[in-house]
Amino acid sequence: MYLSLASIYIDRGDELHARTALNSYLSQRPLNTYVAYELSTAYLNEKKYSEAKDMIEKGLASGDSSFTDLLRFNEIVLMEVDGQYEEALNAVEALLKQYPENAAMKKEYDFLYTRVNLHTTPVNPESDALLHDSPSQDYTPEPEPEPEPEPEPEETQEETQDETQDQGSDETQEEYQDE
């Protein structure tokens, strides 16, 4: 009953009542990975990181393996919060080998990859230098290329034929007028 109640609270986004229902469940039964996952998620959402870490560790040590992947995912999120991007990236890579179709893990991998593999060269060094009120030491502006002159329009055969016909008819008109 407490798990069903907790599930309803979780669906509603009510972490406080969900946590209360899950703790009531734990007062009657041993910890399993599902309850540890839900409680650690609630703690993460409430930014209670030490409680989340404790619940993840207890869940992983519980002997139940049904929701281990989700607990590991929360562990990765916790590493990310602590700024341990390389460790989190290594952990999510390991999880992706086991669960290659998991979209949330792929998204987390992409995010962590950008944190670990930062580019040190600025994308726009000139504006970055302006933002920091210091000239960029590596930046030398490239001269802008001069625009190429536009080609003159070419006459088409039809235009040339029209002009010739027009000229011919003018000449013919002049001949008739002379006569």
Short mmCIF file of N, CA and C in Angstrom, two decimals:
data_model
loop_
_atom_site.label_atom_id
_atom_site.label_comp_id
_atom_site.label_asym_id
_atom_site.label_seq_id
_atom_site.Cartn_x
_atom_site.Cartn_y
_atom_site.Cartn_z
N MET A 1 0.81 -1.18 0.00
CA MET A 1 0.00 0.00 0.00
C MET A 1 0.87 1.26 0.00
N TYR A 2 1.93 1.29 0.80
CA TYR A 2 2.77 2.49 0.86
C TYR A 2 3.48 2.75 -0.47
N LEU A 3 3.85 1.68 -1.18
CA LEU A 3 4.50 1.86 -2.49
C LEU A 3 3.52 2.46 -3.50
N SER A 4 2.28 2.03 -3.46
CA SER A 4 1.26 2.58 -4.36
C SER A 4 1.02 4.05 -4.05
N LEU A 5 0.93 4.36 -2.78
CA LEU A 5 0.74 5.74 -2.36
C LEU A 5 1.95 6.59 -2.77
N ALA A 6 3.13 6.07 -2.57
CA ALA A 6 4.34 6.79 -2.95
C ALA A 6 4.36 7.04 -4.46
N SER A 7 3.94 6.06 -5.22
CA SER A 7 3.90 6.20 -6.67
C SER A 7 2.96 7.33 -7.11
N ILE A 8 1.84 7.43 -6.44
CA ILE A 8 0.90 8.51 -6.75
C ILE A 8 1.53 9.87 -6.44
N TYR A 9 2.17 9.97 -5.29
CA TYR A 9 2.83 11.23 -4.92
C TYR A 9 3.97 11.57 -5.88
N ILE A 10 4.69 10.57 -6.30
CA ILE A 10 5.80 10.79 -7.25
C ILE A 10 5.25 11.32 -8.57
N ASP A 11 4.15 10.71 -9.05
CA ASP A 11 3.53 11.17 -10.30
C ASP A 11 3.07 12.62 -10.19
N ARG A 12 2.65 13.02 -9.01
CA ARG A 12 2.19 14.40 -8.80
C ARG A 12 3.35 15.37 -8.54
N GLY A 13 4.55 14.83 -8.36
CA GLY A 13 5.70 15.70 -8.08
C GLY A 13 5.78 16.13 -6.62
N ASP A 14 5.10 15.42 -5.76
CA ASP A 14 5.07 15.74 -4.33
C ASP A 14 6.11 14.87 -3.61
N GLU A 15 7.38 15.33 -3.64
CA GLU A 15 8.48 14.55 -3.07
C GLU A 15 8.34 14.34 -1.57
N LEU A 16 7.86 15.34 -0.87
CA LEU A 16 7.75 15.24 0.59
C LEU A 16 6.83 14.09 1.00
N HIS A 17 5.64 14.03 0.42
CA HIS A 17 4.71 12.96 0.77
C HIS A 17 5.17 11.61 0.21
N ALA A 18 5.80 11.64 -0.95
CA ALA A 18 6.34 10.39 -1.51
C ALA A 18 7.41 9.83 -0.58
N ARG A 19 8.28 10.71 -0.10
CA ARG A 19 9.35 10.27 0.81
C ARG A 19 8.76 9.71 2.10
N THR A 20 7.72 10.35 2.60
CA THR A 20 7.06 9.87 3.82
C THR A 20 6.47 8.47 3.60
N ALA A 21 5.81 8.26 2.48
CA ALA A 21 5.22 6.95 2.18
C ALA A 21 6.31 5.89 2.01
N LEU A 22 7.40 6.25 1.35
CA LEU A 22 8.49 5.29 1.15
C LEU A 22 9.16 4.94 2.48
N ASN A 23 9.34 5.92 3.35
CA ASN A 23 9.92 5.63 4.67
C ASN A 23 8.98 4.77 5.51
N SER A 24 7.67 4.96 5.33
CA SER A 24 6.70 4.10 6.03
C SER A 24 6.82 2.66 5.53
N TYR A 25 7.02 2.54 4.22
CA TYR A 25 7.23 1.21 3.64
C TYR A 25 8.47 0.56 4.25
N LEU A 26 9.54 1.34 4.38
CA LEU A 26 10.80 0.81 4.92
C LEU A 26 10.68 0.44 6.40
N SER A 27 9.74 1.03 7.10
CA SER A 27 9.58 0.66 8.51
C SER A 27 9.03 -0.76 8.65
N GLN A 28 8.45 -1.29 7.57
CA GLN A 28 7.87 -2.63 7.62
C GLN A 28 8.64 -3.66 6.80
N ARG A 29 9.48 -3.21 5.89
CA ARG A 29 10.18 -4.12 4.99
C ARG A 29 11.63 -3.66 4.80
N PRO A 30 12.48 -4.58 4.32
CA PRO A 30 13.87 -4.18 4.08
C PRO A 30 13.98 -3.31 2.81
N LEU A 31 15.04 -2.55 2.76
CA LEU A 31 15.30 -1.67 1.63
C LEU A 31 15.54 -2.48 0.36
N ASN A 32 14.97 -2.03 -0.74
CA ASN A 32 15.25 -2.62 -2.04
C ASN A 32 15.68 -1.50 -2.99
N THR A 33 16.13 -1.86 -4.17
CA THR A 33 16.67 -0.85 -5.09
C THR A 33 15.60 0.11 -5.61
N TYR A 34 14.37 -0.35 -5.73
CA TYR A 34 13.31 0.54 -6.19
C TYR A 34 13.09 1.67 -5.19
N VAL A 35 12.93 1.31 -3.93
CA VAL A 35 12.70 2.32 -2.88
C VAL A 35 13.93 3.23 -2.75
N ALA A 36 15.10 2.63 -2.83
CA ALA A 36 16.33 3.43 -2.74
C ALA A 36 16.42 4.40 -3.92
N TYR A 37 16.03 3.94 -5.10
CA TYR A 37 16.04 4.82 -6.27
C TYR A 37 15.05 5.98 -6.08
N GLU A 38 13.84 5.67 -5.69
CA GLU A 38 12.83 6.72 -5.53
C GLU A 38 13.21 7.71 -4.43
N LEU A 39 13.73 7.20 -3.33
CA LEU A 39 14.14 8.11 -2.25
C LEU A 39 15.34 8.95 -2.66
N SER A 40 16.31 8.34 -3.35
CA SER A 40 17.48 9.12 -3.78
C SER A 40 17.07 10.17 -4.81
N THR A 41 16.11 9.85 -5.66
CA THR A 41 15.62 10.83 -6.63
C THR A 41 14.95 12.00 -5.92
N ALA A 42 14.13 11.68 -4.92
CA ALA A 42 13.48 12.74 -4.15
C ALA A 42 14.52 13.62 -3.46
N TYR A 43 15.53 13.01 -2.87
CA TYR A 43 16.59 13.79 -2.21
C TYR A 43 17.36 14.64 -3.22
N LEU A 44 17.63 14.10 -4.38
CA LEU A 44 18.31 14.88 -5.41
C LEU A 44 17.47 16.08 -5.82
N ASN A 45 16.18 15.87 -6.02
CA ASN A 45 15.29 16.97 -6.40
C ASN A 45 15.20 18.04 -5.32
N GLU A 46 15.34 17.62 -4.08
CA GLU A 46 15.30 18.57 -2.96
C GLU A 46 16.68 19.13 -2.63
N LYS A 47 17.68 18.74 -3.41
CA LYS A 47 19.07 19.18 -3.22
C LYS A 47 19.63 18.75 -1.86
N LYS A 48 19.18 17.62 -1.40
CA LYS A 48 19.70 17.01 -0.17
C LYS A 48 20.67 15.92 -0.61
N TYR A 49 21.85 16.36 -1.00
CA TYR A 49 22.80 15.48 -1.67
C TYR A 49 23.41 14.41 -0.77
N SER A 50 23.66 14.74 0.49
CA SER A 50 24.25 13.72 1.36
C SER A 50 23.23 12.61 1.64
N GLU A 51 21.94 12.96 1.77
CA GLU A 51 20.91 11.95 1.96
C GLU A 51 20.76 11.09 0.70
N ALA A 52 20.85 11.73 -0.47
CA ALA A 52 20.76 10.99 -1.73
C ALA A 52 21.92 10.01 -1.86
N LYS A 53 23.12 10.46 -1.53
CA LYS A 53 24.30 9.58 -1.61
C LYS A 53 24.15 8.39 -0.66
N ASP A 54 23.71 8.68 0.55
CA ASP A 54 23.51 7.62 1.55
C ASP A 54 22.50 6.58 1.05
N MET A 55 21.39 7.05 0.46
CA MET A 55 20.35 6.14 -0.02
C MET A 55 20.87 5.32 -1.21
N ILE A 56 21.66 5.94 -2.10
CA ILE A 56 22.22 5.21 -3.24
C ILE A 56 23.14 4.10 -2.74
N GLU A 57 24.00 4.43 -1.80
CA GLU A 57 24.93 3.43 -1.25
C GLU A 57 24.19 2.28 -0.58
N LYS A 58 23.17 2.61 0.21
CA LYS A 58 22.38 1.57 0.88
C LYS A 58 21.64 0.70 -0.13
N GLY A 59 21.10 1.32 -1.17
CA GLY A 59 20.38 0.58 -2.19
C GLY A 59 21.29 -0.37 -2.96
N LEU A 60 22.49 0.11 -3.30
CA LEU A 60 23.44 -0.75 -4.02
C LEU A 60 23.92 -1.90 -3.15
N ALA A 61 23.97 -1.68 -1.84
CA ALA A 61 24.42 -2.73 -0.91
C ALA A 61 23.28 -3.66 -0.48
N SER A 62 22.06 -3.38 -0.91
CA SER A 62 20.89 -4.14 -0.44
C SER A 62 20.84 -5.58 -0.94
N GLY A 63 21.55 -5.88 -2.00
CA GLY A 63 21.50 -7.23 -2.55
C GLY A 63 20.47 -7.39 -3.64
N ASP A 64 19.58 -6.45 -3.77
CA ASP A 64 18.57 -6.46 -4.82
C ASP A 64 19.18 -5.79 -6.06
N SER A 65 18.97 -6.40 -7.22
CA SER A 65 19.60 -5.83 -8.42
C SER A 65 18.59 -5.32 -9.46
N SER A 66 17.32 -5.30 -9.12
CA SER A 66 16.31 -4.95 -10.11
C SER A 66 16.37 -3.50 -10.62
N PHE A 67 16.74 -2.56 -9.79
CA PHE A 67 16.80 -1.15 -10.21
C PHE A 67 18.21 -0.57 -10.03
N THR A 68 19.20 -1.43 -10.13
CA THR A 68 20.58 -1.00 -9.96
C THR A 68 20.98 0.04 -11.00
N ASP A 69 20.51 -0.13 -12.25
CA ASP A 69 20.85 0.82 -13.31
C ASP A 69 20.35 2.22 -12.98
N LEU A 70 19.16 2.32 -12.41
CA LEU A 70 18.62 3.63 -12.05
C LEU A 70 19.36 4.24 -10.85
N LEU A 71 19.75 3.38 -9.91
CA LEU A 71 20.55 3.88 -8.79
C LEU A 71 21.90 4.39 -9.29
N ARG A 72 22.50 3.65 -10.21
CA ARG A 72 23.79 4.08 -10.79
C ARG A 72 23.62 5.40 -11.54
N PHE A 73 22.49 5.55 -12.21
CA PHE A 73 22.23 6.81 -12.90
C PHE A 73 22.15 7.96 -11.90
N ASN A 74 21.46 7.76 -10.81
CA ASN A 74 21.40 8.80 -9.77
C ASN A 74 22.79 9.08 -9.19
N GLU A 75 23.59 8.04 -9.09
CA GLU A 75 24.97 8.20 -8.62
C GLU A 75 25.76 9.09 -9.59
N ILE A 76 25.52 8.92 -10.87
CA ILE A 76 26.17 9.74 -11.89
C ILE A 76 25.71 11.19 -11.78
N VAL A 77 24.42 11.39 -11.58
CA VAL A 77 23.89 12.75 -11.41
C VAL A 77 24.53 13.41 -10.19
N LEU A 78 24.71 12.64 -9.14
CA LEU A 78 25.34 13.16 -7.93
C LEU A 78 26.80 13.55 -8.19
N MET A 79 27.52 12.72 -8.97
CA MET A 79 28.90 13.07 -9.34
C MET A 79 28.93 14.36 -10.14
N GLU A 80 27.98 14.50 -11.02
CA GLU A 80 27.88 15.71 -11.84
C GLU A 80 27.67 16.94 -10.97
N VAL A 81 26.77 16.82 -9.99
CA VAL A 81 26.50 17.93 -9.07
C VAL A 81 27.78 18.32 -8.32
N ASP A 82 28.60 17.31 -7.98
CA ASP A 82 29.85 17.57 -7.27
C ASP A 82 30.97 18.04 -8.19
N GLY A 83 30.70 18.14 -9.50
CA GLY A 83 31.71 18.59 -10.45
C GLY A 83 32.71 17.50 -10.83
N GLN A 84 32.39 16.26 -10.55
CA GLN A 84 33.26 15.13 -10.89
C GLN A 84 32.89 14.61 -12.28
N TYR A 85 33.13 15.45 -13.28
CA TYR A 85 32.68 15.15 -14.63
C TYR A 85 33.37 13.94 -15.26
N GLU A 86 34.66 13.81 -15.05
CA GLU A 86 35.38 12.67 -15.64
C GLU A 86 34.90 11.35 -15.05
N GLU A 87 34.74 11.30 -13.73
CA GLU A 87 34.26 10.08 -13.09
C GLU A 87 32.84 9.75 -13.55
N ALA A 88 32.02 10.79 -13.65
CA ALA A 88 30.65 10.59 -14.11
C ALA A 88 30.62 10.11 -15.55
N LEU A 89 31.48 10.67 -16.39
CA LEU A 89 31.54 10.24 -17.79
C LEU A 89 31.95 8.77 -17.89
N ASN A 90 32.95 8.38 -17.12
CA ASN A 90 33.37 6.97 -17.12
C ASN A 90 32.25 6.05 -16.65
N ALA A 91 31.53 6.49 -15.63
CA ALA A 91 30.42 5.67 -15.11
C ALA A 91 29.28 5.55 -16.11
N VAL A 92 28.94 6.64 -16.78
CA VAL A 92 27.85 6.57 -17.75
C VAL A 92 28.26 5.77 -18.98
N GLU A 93 29.54 5.81 -19.35
CA GLU A 93 30.02 4.96 -20.45
C GLU A 93 29.83 3.48 -20.11
N ALA A 94 30.15 3.12 -18.89
CA ALA A 94 29.97 1.73 -18.45
C ALA A 94 28.50 1.33 -18.47
N LEU A 95 27.62 2.23 -18.03
CA LEU A 95 26.19 1.93 -18.05
C LEU A 95 25.66 1.80 -19.48
N LEU A 96 26.17 2.64 -20.38
CA LEU A 96 25.72 2.58 -21.77
C LEU A 96 26.11 1.27 -22.44
N LYS A 97 27.20 0.67 -21.99
CA LYS A 97 27.58 -0.64 -22.54
C LYS A 97 26.55 -1.69 -22.17
N GLN A 98 25.98 -1.56 -20.98
CA GLN A 98 24.96 -2.50 -20.52
C GLN A 98 23.57 -2.16 -21.06
N TYR A 99 23.29 -0.87 -21.23
CA TYR A 99 21.97 -0.40 -21.64
C TYR A 99 22.10 0.58 -22.81
N PRO A 100 22.52 0.09 -23.98
CA PRO A 100 22.82 0.99 -25.10
C PRO A 100 21.60 1.74 -25.66
N GLU A 101 20.41 1.28 -25.39
CA GLU A 101 19.21 1.93 -25.94
C GLU A 101 18.59 2.95 -24.98
N ASN A 102 19.18 3.14 -23.81
CA ASN A 102 18.61 4.05 -22.82
C ASN A 102 18.85 5.50 -23.24
N ALA A 103 17.79 6.19 -23.62
CA ALA A 103 17.89 7.56 -24.12
C ALA A 103 18.38 8.54 -23.05
N ALA A 104 17.95 8.37 -21.81
CA ALA A 104 18.38 9.27 -20.74
C ALA A 104 19.89 9.15 -20.50
N MET A 105 20.39 7.93 -20.58
CA MET A 105 21.83 7.73 -20.39
C MET A 105 22.63 8.31 -21.56
N LYS A 106 22.09 8.18 -22.77
CA LYS A 106 22.76 8.77 -23.94
C LYS A 106 22.82 10.30 -23.79
N LYS A 107 21.73 10.87 -23.35
CA LYS A 107 21.67 12.32 -23.17
C LYS A 107 22.67 12.76 -22.09
N GLU A 108 22.73 12.01 -21.02
CA GLU A 108 23.67 12.31 -19.93
C GLU A 108 25.11 12.17 -20.43
N TYR A 109 25.37 11.14 -21.22
CA TYR A 109 26.70 10.96 -21.80
C TYR A 109 27.08 12.17 -22.66
N ASP A 110 26.17 12.61 -23.52
CA ASP A 110 26.46 13.76 -24.38
C ASP A 110 26.77 15.00 -23.54
N PHE A 111 26.00 15.21 -22.50
CA PHE A 111 26.22 16.37 -21.63
C PHE A 111 27.59 16.28 -20.96
N LEU A 112 27.88 15.14 -20.37
CA LEU A 112 29.15 14.98 -19.65
C LEU A 112 30.34 15.04 -20.59
N TYR A 113 30.18 14.54 -21.79
CA TYR A 113 31.26 14.58 -22.77
C TYR A 113 31.66 16.04 -23.05
N THR A 114 30.67 16.92 -23.14
CA THR A 114 30.99 18.33 -23.39
C THR A 114 31.67 18.97 -22.19
N ARG A 115 31.42 18.46 -20.99
CA ARG A 115 32.07 19.02 -19.80
C ARG A 115 33.52 18.56 -19.69
N VAL A 116 33.79 17.35 -20.10
CA VAL A 116 35.14 16.80 -19.99
C VAL A 116 36.01 17.25 -21.16
N ASN A 117 35.43 17.39 -22.32
CA ASN A 117 36.18 17.73 -23.52
C ASN A 117 35.90 19.17 -23.94
N LEU A 118 36.21 20.08 -23.04
CA LEU A 118 36.01 21.49 -23.34
C LEU A 118 37.03 21.97 -24.36
N HIS A 119 36.59 22.83 -25.24
CA HIS A 119 37.50 23.44 -26.20
C HIS A 119 38.11 24.68 -25.57
N THR A 120 39.43 24.76 -25.61
CA THR A 120 40.09 25.90 -24.99
C THR A 120 40.16 27.09 -25.93
N THR A 121 39.98 26.87 -27.21
CA THR A 121 39.98 27.97 -28.16
C THR A 121 38.58 28.57 -28.21
N PRO A 122 38.47 29.88 -27.97
CA PRO A 122 37.14 30.49 -28.00
C PRO A 122 36.53 30.43 -29.39
N VAL A 123 35.24 30.35 -29.42
CA VAL A 123 34.53 30.33 -30.70
C VAL A 123 34.63 31.69 -31.36
N ASN A 124 34.47 32.74 -30.58
CA ASN A 124 34.56 34.10 -31.10
C ASN A 124 35.50 34.89 -30.21
N PRO A 125 36.80 34.81 -30.47
CA PRO A 125 37.77 35.42 -29.56
C PRO A 125 37.62 36.92 -29.40
N GLU A 126 37.19 37.63 -30.45
CA GLU A 126 37.07 39.07 -30.35
C GLU A 126 36.00 39.47 -29.34
N SER A 127 34.82 38.87 -29.43
CA SER A 127 33.75 39.23 -28.50
C SER A 127 34.05 38.70 -27.10
N ASP A 128 34.73 37.54 -27.00
CA ASP A 128 35.11 37.03 -25.69
C ASP A 128 36.07 38.00 -25.00
N ALA A 129 37.00 38.55 -25.77
CA ALA A 129 37.95 39.51 -25.21
C ALA A 129 37.22 40.76 -24.73
N LEU A 130 36.21 41.20 -25.47
CA LEU A 130 35.44 42.38 -25.06
C LEU A 130 34.66 42.12 -23.78
N LEU A 131 34.15 40.91 -23.65
CA LEU A 131 33.40 40.55 -22.45
C LEU A 131 34.27 40.58 -21.20
N HIS A 132 35.54 40.25 -21.37
CA HIS A 132 36.45 40.18 -20.23
C HIS A 132 37.33 41.41 -20.10
N ASP A 133 37.04 42.47 -20.86
CA ASP A 133 37.79 43.73 -20.82
C ASP A 133 39.29 43.54 -20.97
N SER A 134 39.68 42.55 -21.72
CA SER A 134 41.11 42.38 -21.98
C SER A 134 41.28 41.92 -23.41
N PRO A 135 42.31 42.41 -24.04
CA PRO A 135 42.51 41.99 -25.41
C PRO A 135 42.89 40.52 -25.47
N SER A 136 42.40 39.86 -26.47
CA SER A 136 42.73 38.45 -26.66
C SER A 136 44.14 38.35 -27.19
N GLN A 137 44.96 37.54 -26.53
CA GLN A 137 46.35 37.44 -26.92
C GLN A 137 46.52 36.65 -28.22
N ASP A 138 45.64 35.72 -28.47
CA ASP A 138 45.79 34.87 -29.65
C ASP A 138 45.02 35.40 -30.84
N TYR A 139 44.27 36.45 -30.66
CA TYR A 139 43.37 36.88 -31.72
C TYR A 139 44.03 37.90 -32.63
N THR A 140 44.04 37.59 -33.89
CA THR A 140 44.46 38.53 -34.92
C THR A 140 43.35 38.52 -35.95
N PRO A 141 42.68 39.63 -36.12
CA PRO A 141 41.55 39.61 -37.05
C PRO A 141 42.05 39.37 -38.47
N GLU A 142 41.32 38.55 -39.17
CA GLU A 142 41.65 38.31 -40.57
C GLU A 142 41.00 39.39 -41.41
N PRO A 143 41.72 39.86 -42.44
CA PRO A 143 41.09 40.88 -43.30
C PRO A 143 39.91 40.27 -44.05
N GLU A 144 38.90 41.09 -44.19
CA GLU A 144 37.74 40.59 -44.90
C GLU A 144 38.05 40.57 -46.38
N PRO A 145 37.62 39.53 -47.06
CA PRO A 145 37.89 39.45 -48.50
C PRO A 145 37.13 40.53 -49.25
N GLU A 146 37.77 41.06 -50.30
CA GLU A 146 37.10 42.07 -51.11
C GLU A 146 36.03 41.38 -51.95
N PRO A 147 34.90 42.05 -52.11
CA PRO A 147 33.84 41.41 -52.90
C PRO A 147 34.27 41.34 -54.37
N GLU A 148 33.92 40.25 -54.99
CA GLU A 148 34.23 40.09 -56.41
C GLU A 148 33.28 40.95 -57.22
N PRO A 149 33.80 41.55 -58.32
CA PRO A 149 32.89 42.36 -59.15
C PRO A 149 31.85 41.47 -59.80
N GLU A 150 30.66 42.03 -59.92
CA GLU A 150 29.59 41.27 -60.52
C GLU A 150 29.84 41.17 -62.02
N PRO A 151 29.65 39.98 -62.58
CA PRO A 151 29.86 39.83 -64.02
C PRO A 151 28.79 40.59 -64.80
N GLU A 152 29.21 41.13 -65.94
CA GLU A 152 28.25 41.86 -66.76
C GLU A 152 27.31 40.85 -67.41
N PRO A 153 26.06 41.23 -67.55
CA PRO A 153 25.11 40.27 -68.13
C PRO A 153 25.46 40.00 -69.59
N GLU A 154 25.37 38.73 -69.94
CA GLU A 154 25.64 38.34 -71.32
C GLU A 154 24.36 38.43 -72.11
N GLU A 155 24.51 38.80 -73.38
CA GLU A 155 23.33 38.86 -74.24
C GLU A 155 22.98 37.46 -74.67
N THR A 156 21.72 37.21 -74.74
CA THR A 156 21.29 35.90 -75.22
C THR A 156 21.13 35.95 -76.73
N GLN A 157 21.05 34.80 -77.33
CA GLN A 157 20.90 34.74 -78.78
C GLN A 157 19.60 35.40 -79.21
N GLU A 158 18.56 35.22 -78.39
CA GLU A 158 17.27 35.81 -78.75
C GLU A 158 17.36 37.32 -78.81
N GLU A 159 18.05 37.93 -77.82
CA GLU A 159 18.19 39.38 -77.81
C GLU A 159 18.94 39.85 -79.04
N THR A 160 20.00 39.13 -79.42
CA THR A 160 20.80 39.50 -80.59
C THR A 160 19.95 39.38 -81.85
N GLN A 161 19.16 38.32 -81.96
CA GLN A 161 18.30 38.14 -83.13
C GLN A 161 17.25 39.24 -83.18
N ASP A 162 16.69 39.60 -82.03
CA ASP A 162 15.68 40.65 -82.00
C ASP A 162 16.27 41.96 -82.48
N GLU A 163 17.50 42.28 -82.02
CA GLU A 163 18.15 43.52 -82.44
C GLU A 163 18.40 43.51 -83.94
N THR A 164 18.86 42.39 -84.48
CA THR A 164 19.14 42.27 -85.91
C THR A 164 17.86 42.44 -86.70
N GLN A 165 16.80 41.81 -86.22
CA GLN A 165 15.52 41.94 -86.94
C GLN A 165 15.05 43.38 -86.90
N ASP A 166 15.22 44.02 -85.72
CA ASP A 166 14.80 45.41 -85.59
C ASP A 166 15.60 46.28 -86.55
N GLN A 167 16.91 46.03 -86.61
CA GLN A 167 17.76 46.83 -87.50
C GLN A 167 17.38 46.59 -88.95
N GLY A 168 17.12 45.34 -89.29
CA GLY A 168 16.74 45.00 -90.66
C GLY A 168 15.45 45.68 -91.05
N SER A 169 14.53 45.72 -90.17
CA SER A 169 13.26 46.34 -90.51
C SER A 169 13.42 47.84 -90.61
N ASP A 170 14.33 48.45 -89.82
CA ASP A 170 14.59 49.89 -89.94
C ASP A 170 15.20 50.18 -91.30
N GLU A 171 16.19 49.33 -91.69
CA GLU A 171 16.84 49.55 -92.99
C GLU A 171 15.85 49.39 -94.12
N THR A 172 14.98 48.38 -93.98
CA THR A 172 13.99 48.13 -95.03
C THR A 172 13.04 49.31 -95.11
N GLN A 173 12.64 49.87 -93.98
CA GLN A 173 11.75 51.01 -93.98
C GLN A 173 12.42 52.20 -94.63
N GLU A 174 13.73 52.38 -94.38
CA GLU A 174 14.44 53.51 -94.98
C GLU A 174 14.52 53.34 -96.51
N GLU A 175 14.74 52.11 -96.99
CA GLU A 175 14.81 51.85 -98.43
C GLU A 175 13.48 52.19 -99.08
N TYR A 176 12.37 51.79 -98.43
CA TYR A 176 11.07 52.08 -99.00
C TYR A 176 10.80 53.56 -99.02
N GLN A 177 11.27 54.26 -97.97
CA GLN A 177 11.04 55.70 -97.90
C GLN A 177 11.85 56.41 -98.99
N ASP A 178 13.08 55.91 -99.29
CA ASP A 178 13.92 56.51 -100.30
C ASP A 178 13.31 56.34 -101.69
N GLU A 179 12.61 55.30 -101.90
CA GLU A 179 12.05 55.05 -103.22
C GLU A 179 10.90 55.89 -103.49
#
